[in-house]
Coordinates of C-alpha atoms (C1' of nucleotides) in Angstrom, one line a residue:
Chain U
M250 CA 0.0 0.0 0.0
E251 CA 2.0 2.9 -1.2
N252 CA -0.9 5.0 -0.2
I253 CA -0.4 4.3 3.5
K254 CA 3.2 5.0 3.4
E255 CA 2.5 8.4 2.0
I256 CA -0.1 9.1 4.7
L257 CA 2.4 8.3 7.4
I258 CA 5.0 10.6 5.8
S259 CA 2.5 13.4 5.4
K260 CA 1.8 13.2 9.1
S261 CA 5.5 13.3 9.8
L262 CA 5.6 9.7 11.0
R263 CA 8.4 7.7 9.7
P264 CA 7.1 4.7 7.9
T265 CA 8.9 2.1 9.9
K266 CA 8.2 -1.6 9.5
Q267 CA 6.1 -1.7 12.6
R268 CA 4.0 1.3 11.8
M269 CA 3.4 0.0 8.3
L270 CA 2.3 -3.4 9.6
I271 CA -0.1 -1.7 12.0
A272 CA -1.4 0.9 9.5
N273 CA -1.9 -1.7 6.9
Y274 CA -3.9 -3.8 9.2
L275 CA -6.0 -0.9 10.6
F276 CA -6.6 1.0 7.4
D277 CA -7.9 -1.7 5.1
G278 CA -11.1 0.1 4.5
R279 CA -13.2 -1.6 7.1
D280 CA -14.0 0.3 10.3
K281 CA -12.6 -1.2 13.4
H282 CA -12.7 -0.7 17.2
I283 CA -9.7 -2.2 18.8
T284 CA -7.7 -2.1 22.0
A285 CA -4.0 -2.2 22.2
E286 CA -3.9 -5.7 23.5
G287 CA -6.4 -6.8 20.9
L288 CA -4.4 -5.4 18.1
H289 CA -1.2 -7.0 19.6
N290 CA -2.9 -10.4 19.6
K291 CA -4.2 -10.0 16.1
L292 CA -0.8 -9.2 14.8
K293 CA 0.7 -12.1 16.7
K294 CA -1.9 -14.4 15.0
L295 CA -0.7 -13.1 11.6
S296 CA 2.9 -13.8 12.8
L297 CA 3.7 -10.1 12.7
R298 CA 5.7 -9.4 15.8
V299 CA 5.5 -5.9 17.2
S300 CA 6.1 -5.3 20.8
L301 CA 3.2 -4.3 23.0
A302 CA 4.9 -1.1 23.9
T303 CA 5.2 -0.2 20.2
V304 CA 1.6 -1.0 19.6
Y305 CA 0.7 1.4 22.4
N306 CA 3.1 4.1 21.0
T307 CA 1.8 3.7 17.5
L308 CA -1.9 3.9 18.5
H309 CA -1.2 7.0 20.4
D310 CA 0.9 8.5 17.6
F311 CA -2.0 7.7 15.2
C312 CA -4.4 9.4 17.5
E313 CA -2.4 12.5 17.8
K314 CA -2.2 12.7 14.0
E315 CA -5.9 12.1 13.8
L316 CA -5.7 8.8 12.0
L317 CA -7.6 7.2 14.9
N318 CA -10.0 8.3 17.6
K319 CA -10.0 7.2 21.2
V320 CA -13.4 6.1 22.3
S321 CA -13.9 6.4 26.0
I322 CA -16.9 4.3 26.8
N323 CA -16.4 1.9 29.5
S324 CA -13.7 2.2 32.1
D325 CA -11.4 -0.7 31.8
K326 CA -9.9 -0.5 28.3
I327 CA -9.2 2.2 25.8
Y328 CA -10.8 1.6 22.4
F329 CA -9.4 3.0 19.2
D330 CA -11.8 3.7 16.4
T331 CA -10.6 3.8 12.8
N332 CA -13.7 5.8 11.9
T333 CA -12.6 9.4 12.5
S334 CA -15.6 11.1 11.1
P335 CA -18.2 12.2 13.6
H336 CA -20.6 9.4 14.6
H337 CA -22.1 7.8 17.6
H338 CA -22.1 4.3 19.1
F339 CA -24.2 1.5 20.3
Y340 CA -22.6 -0.1 23.3
V341 CA -23.3 -3.6 24.6
A342 CA -22.1 -3.7 28.2
K343 CA -22.2 -7.4 28.6
E344 CA -20.0 -8.1 25.6
Q345 CA -18.1 -4.8 25.9
Q346 CA -18.9 -4.4 22.3
L347 CA -19.0 -1.2 20.3
I348 CA -21.0 -0.7 17.1
D349 CA -21.0 2.3 14.9
V350 CA -24.2 4.2 14.5
S351 CA -24.4 5.5 11.0
N352 CA -27.6 7.6 11.2
E353 CA -27.3 11.2 11.9
I354 CA -29.0 12.0 15.2
K355 CA -30.5 15.5 15.9
F356 CA -31.0 16.9 19.3
K357 CA -33.5 19.4 20.7
G358 CA -32.9 21.1 24.0
L359 CA -29.2 20.9 24.0
P360 CA -28.1 23.0 27.0
K361 CA -25.8 25.9 26.7
P362 CA -22.3 25.3 28.0
P363 CA -21.2 26.9 31.2
K364 CA -19.7 30.4 30.9
G365 CA -16.3 30.4 29.3
K366 CA -16.6 27.0 27.7
K367 CA -17.7 25.9 24.3
I368 CA -19.2 22.7 23.1
D369 CA -16.5 20.6 21.5
K370 CA -18.6 17.7 20.4
V371 CA -21.7 15.8 21.4
E372 CA -21.2 12.1 21.9
I373 CA -24.1 9.7 22.1
I374 CA -23.8 6.3 23.5
I375 CA -26.8 4.1 23.1
H376 CA -26.6 1.3 25.7
L377 CA -28.1 -1.9 24.5
K378 CA -29.4 -4.9 26.3
K379 CA -30.9 -8.2 25.3
Chain B
M287 CA -29.3 11.3 59.9
E288 CA -31.8 8.7 61.0
N289 CA -33.0 8.8 57.5
I290 CA -29.9 7.4 56.0
K291 CA -29.7 4.6 58.4
E292 CA -33.2 3.5 57.3
I293 CA -32.3 3.7 53.7
L294 CA -29.3 1.4 54.2
I295 CA -31.5 -1.1 56.1
S296 CA -34.2 -0.9 53.5
K297 CA -31.6 -1.9 51.0
S298 CA -30.4 -4.7 53.2
L299 CA -27.1 -3.1 53.9
R300 CA -26.0 -3.1 57.5
P301 CA -25.6 0.4 58.7
T302 CA -22.0 -0.1 59.8
K303 CA -19.9 2.8 61.0
Q304 CA -18.0 3.0 57.7
R305 CA -21.1 2.9 55.6
M306 CA -22.8 5.5 57.6
L307 CA -19.9 7.8 57.3
I308 CA -19.8 7.4 53.6
A309 CA -23.5 7.6 53.1
N310 CA -23.7 10.7 55.3
Y311 CA -21.0 12.3 53.2
L312 CA -22.5 11.3 49.9
F313 CA -26.1 11.9 50.5
D314 CA -26.1 15.3 51.9
G315 CA -28.5 16.6 49.3
R316 CA -25.8 18.0 46.9
D317 CA -25.1 16.0 43.8
K318 CA -21.6 14.7 43.6
H319 CA -19.3 12.9 41.1
I320 CA -16.5 11.2 42.9
T321 CA -13.9 8.5 42.5
A322 CA -13.0 6.0 45.2
E323 CA -9.7 7.6 45.8
G324 CA -11.3 11.1 45.9
L325 CA -13.8 10.0 48.5
H326 CA -11.1 8.2 50.5
N327 CA -9.1 11.5 50.6
K328 CA -12.1 13.6 51.5
L329 CA -12.8 11.3 54.4
K330 CA -9.2 11.4 55.5
K331 CA -9.3 15.2 55.5
L332 CA -12.4 15.0 57.8
S333 CA -10.4 12.6 60.0
L334 CA -12.8 9.8 59.2
R335 CA -10.7 6.7 58.6
V336 CA -12.1 4.1 56.3
S337 CA -9.8 1.8 54.4
L338 CA -9.6 2.3 50.7
A339 CA -10.8 -1.3 50.2
T340 CA -13.9 -0.5 52.2
V341 CA -14.5 2.6 50.2
Y342 CA -14.4 0.5 47.0
N343 CA -16.7 -2.1 48.5
T344 CA -19.2 0.5 49.8
L345 CA -19.3 2.3 46.5
H346 CA -20.0 -0.9 44.6
D347 CA -22.6 -2.0 47.2
F348 CA -24.3 1.4 46.8
C349 CA -24.3 1.0 43.1
E350 CA -25.8 -2.4 43.2
K351 CA -28.5 -1.1 45.5
E352 CA -29.0 1.9 43.1
L353 CA -28.1 4.5 45.5
L354 CA -25.3 5.5 43.1
N355 CA -24.6 5.3 39.4
K356 CA -21.4 4.5 37.8
V357 CA -20.4 7.0 35.1
S358 CA -18.2 5.6 32.4
I359 CA -16.9 8.6 30.7
N360 CA -13.2 8.7 30.4
S361 CA -11.1 5.7 30.7
D362 CA -8.8 6.1 33.6
K363 CA -11.0 6.3 36.6
I364 CA -14.5 5.2 37.6
Y365 CA -16.8 8.0 38.7
F366 CA -19.8 7.5 41.0
D367 CA -22.7 9.8 40.6
T368 CA -25.0 10.5 43.5
N369 CA -27.7 11.6 41.0
T370 CA -29.4 8.4 40.1
S371 CA -32.2 9.9 38.0
P372 CA -31.7 9.9 34.2
H373 CA -29.6 12.8 33.1
H374 CA -26.7 13.7 30.9
H375 CA -23.3 15.2 31.3
F376 CA -20.9 17.9 30.3
Y377 CA -17.4 16.6 30.3
V378 CA -14.3 18.8 30.4
A379 CA -11.5 16.6 29.2
K380 CA -8.7 18.8 30.4
E381 CA -9.8 18.9 34.0
Q382 CA -11.5 15.5 33.9
Q383 CA -14.5 17.2 35.2
L384 CA -18.1 16.1 35.0
I385 CA -21.1 18.4 35.3
D386 CA -24.7 17.4 35.3
V387 CA -26.9 18.5 32.5
S388 CA -30.3 19.3 34.0
N389 CA -32.2 20.0 30.7
E390 CA -34.1 17.2 29.1
I391 CA -32.7 16.6 25.6
K392 CA -34.7 15.1 22.8
F393 CA -33.4 13.2 19.8
K394 CA -34.6 12.8 16.3
G395 CA -33.2 10.1 14.1
L396 CA -32.3 7.6 16.8
P397 CA -31.4 4.4 15.0
K398 CA -33.1 1.1 15.7
P399 CA -31.0 -1.3 17.7
P400 CA -29.6 -4.4 16.0
K401 CA -31.9 -7.4 15.9
G402 CA -32.3 -9.1 19.2
K403 CA -31.2 -6.1 21.3
K404 CA -33.2 -3.3 22.9
I405 CA -32.2 0.1 23.9
D406 CA -31.4 0.2 27.5
K407 CA -30.6 3.9 27.8
V408 CA -29.2 6.8 25.8
E409 CA -26.3 8.6 27.3
I410 CA -25.2 12.0 26.0
I411 CA -21.8 13.4 26.8
I412 CA -21.3 17.0 25.8
H413 CA -17.6 17.5 25.5
L414 CA -16.5 21.0 26.4
K415 CA -13.4 23.0 25.6
K416 CA -12.3 26.5 26.5
Chain W
dA230 C1' 25.8 11.0 11.8
dT231 C1' 21.9 12.3 13.9
dT232 C1' 17.4 11.8 15.0
dT233 C1' 13.7 8.9 15.9
dG234 C1' 11.7 4.4 16.9
dT235 C1' 11.7 -0.2 19.0
dG236 C1' 11.7 -3.7 22.6
dC237 C1' 12.3 -5.4 26.9
dA238 C1' 11.5 -5.3 31.6
dA239 C1' 10.5 -2.7 35.5
dA240 C1' 7.4 0.8 37.3
dT241 C1' 2.8 2.9 37.9
dC242 C1' -1.9 3.5 38.9
dG243 C1' -6.5 2.3 39.8
dT244 C1' -8.8 -1.4 41.3
dT245 C1' -9.6 -6.2 43.3
dT246 C1' -8.8 -10.1 46.2
dG247 C1' -7.5 -13.3 50.1
dC248 C1' -7.7 -13.8 54.5
dA249 C1' -7.4 -12.9 59.4
dT250 C1' -9.9 -10.1 62.5
dC251 C1' -13.8 -7.6 64.1
dT252 C1' -18.8 -6.1 64.5
dG253 C1' -23.6 -5.8 64.5
dA254 C1' -28.1 -8.2 64.6
Chain O
dT257 C1' -23.4 -16.7 67.9
dC258 C1' -22.1 -16.0 63.4
dA259 C1' -23.1 -14.1 58.9
dG260 C1' -21.5 -10.3 57.1
dA261 C1' -18.1 -6.3 57.1
dT262 C1' -13.5 -4.4 57.5
dG263 C1' -8.5 -3.6 56.8
dC264 C1' -4.3 -4.8 55.4
dA265 C1' -1.1 -6.2 52.1
dA266 C1' -0.5 -8.8 48.1
dA267 C1' -2.2 -9.5 43.4
dC268 C1' -3.9 -7.7 39.1
dG269 C1' -4.4 -5.8 34.5
dA270 C1' -4.0 -2.1 31.5
dT271 C1' -0.9 1.3 30.4
dT272 C1' 3.6 3.9 30.7
dT273 C1' 8.4 4.6 31.2
dG274 C1' 13.6 4.2 31.2
dC275 C1' 17.0 2.9 28.7
dA276 C1' 20.1 0.3 25.5
dC277 C1' 20.0 -1.0 20.9
dA278 C1' 18.4 -0.7 16.0
dA279 C1' 16.7 1.6 12.0
dA280 C1' 15.5 5.6 9.1
dT281 C1' 16.8 10.0 7.0

DNA sequence: ATTTGTGCAAATCGTTTGCATCTGA
DNA sequence: TCAGATGCAAACGATTTGCACAAAT
């Protein structure tokens, strides 16, 4: 994927072997929600060895460069979302599963922010149960 | 607060010294968002010694008995909310601060849940910035 | 050659657990 | 009495960090 190499360079990230492996896996066109450990295991299964520390570093680097978004849903793990356009989520607590919501959702009655603050973004989490 | 003692009993929680201290602090009529550590420190400042483990146990017990709600906003700490009625939150990432939203917010375009699942609740987090 | 990235292992931080001891009904 | 609660310290799991070594420009 010559494409991905250029993206990394354009974000001033050196296209190292590890970053290329990770980027190729993440940016294959299919949206993903992953954790650092999950990604590390996936790569291991594909016999691609990248240390866990590097996986963490890379995910954070990609976040800073806005190639990924952190999703802060439940409190034990950090999820990284390859879909960086604004959207919302279904969340299934039992399975700790995140699903993208593709609809646009409109609000009515959104409160004004406290003095001195502005609304950055509105995040909707639709908790699901059986 | 005789009141609080009865609440604990009605939830089949023994009104032990530690639980009473914690409940008296939490349920003073003012809504609070706290972490276990935060509460532990607060109590320490008031020269009320309760072990950290007991603070954790008690917060979880109170959650199970629906005297508190867990709020799962950002990923590093668990917040406990003394406001157990449905409401939404402002979130200031920089200060990791949570503020209750008292308005009711209406949605339009809420997607249907995937087959076999039902919507449990809709949580809105309004991220604020300066 | 110089900067930047990687990998390991140790460190950290919030949280949980095991277990001996204590307490309240 | 005795189930249930507490406190301590050790265990945990996700994440971060320090540092020597390796790779990229």
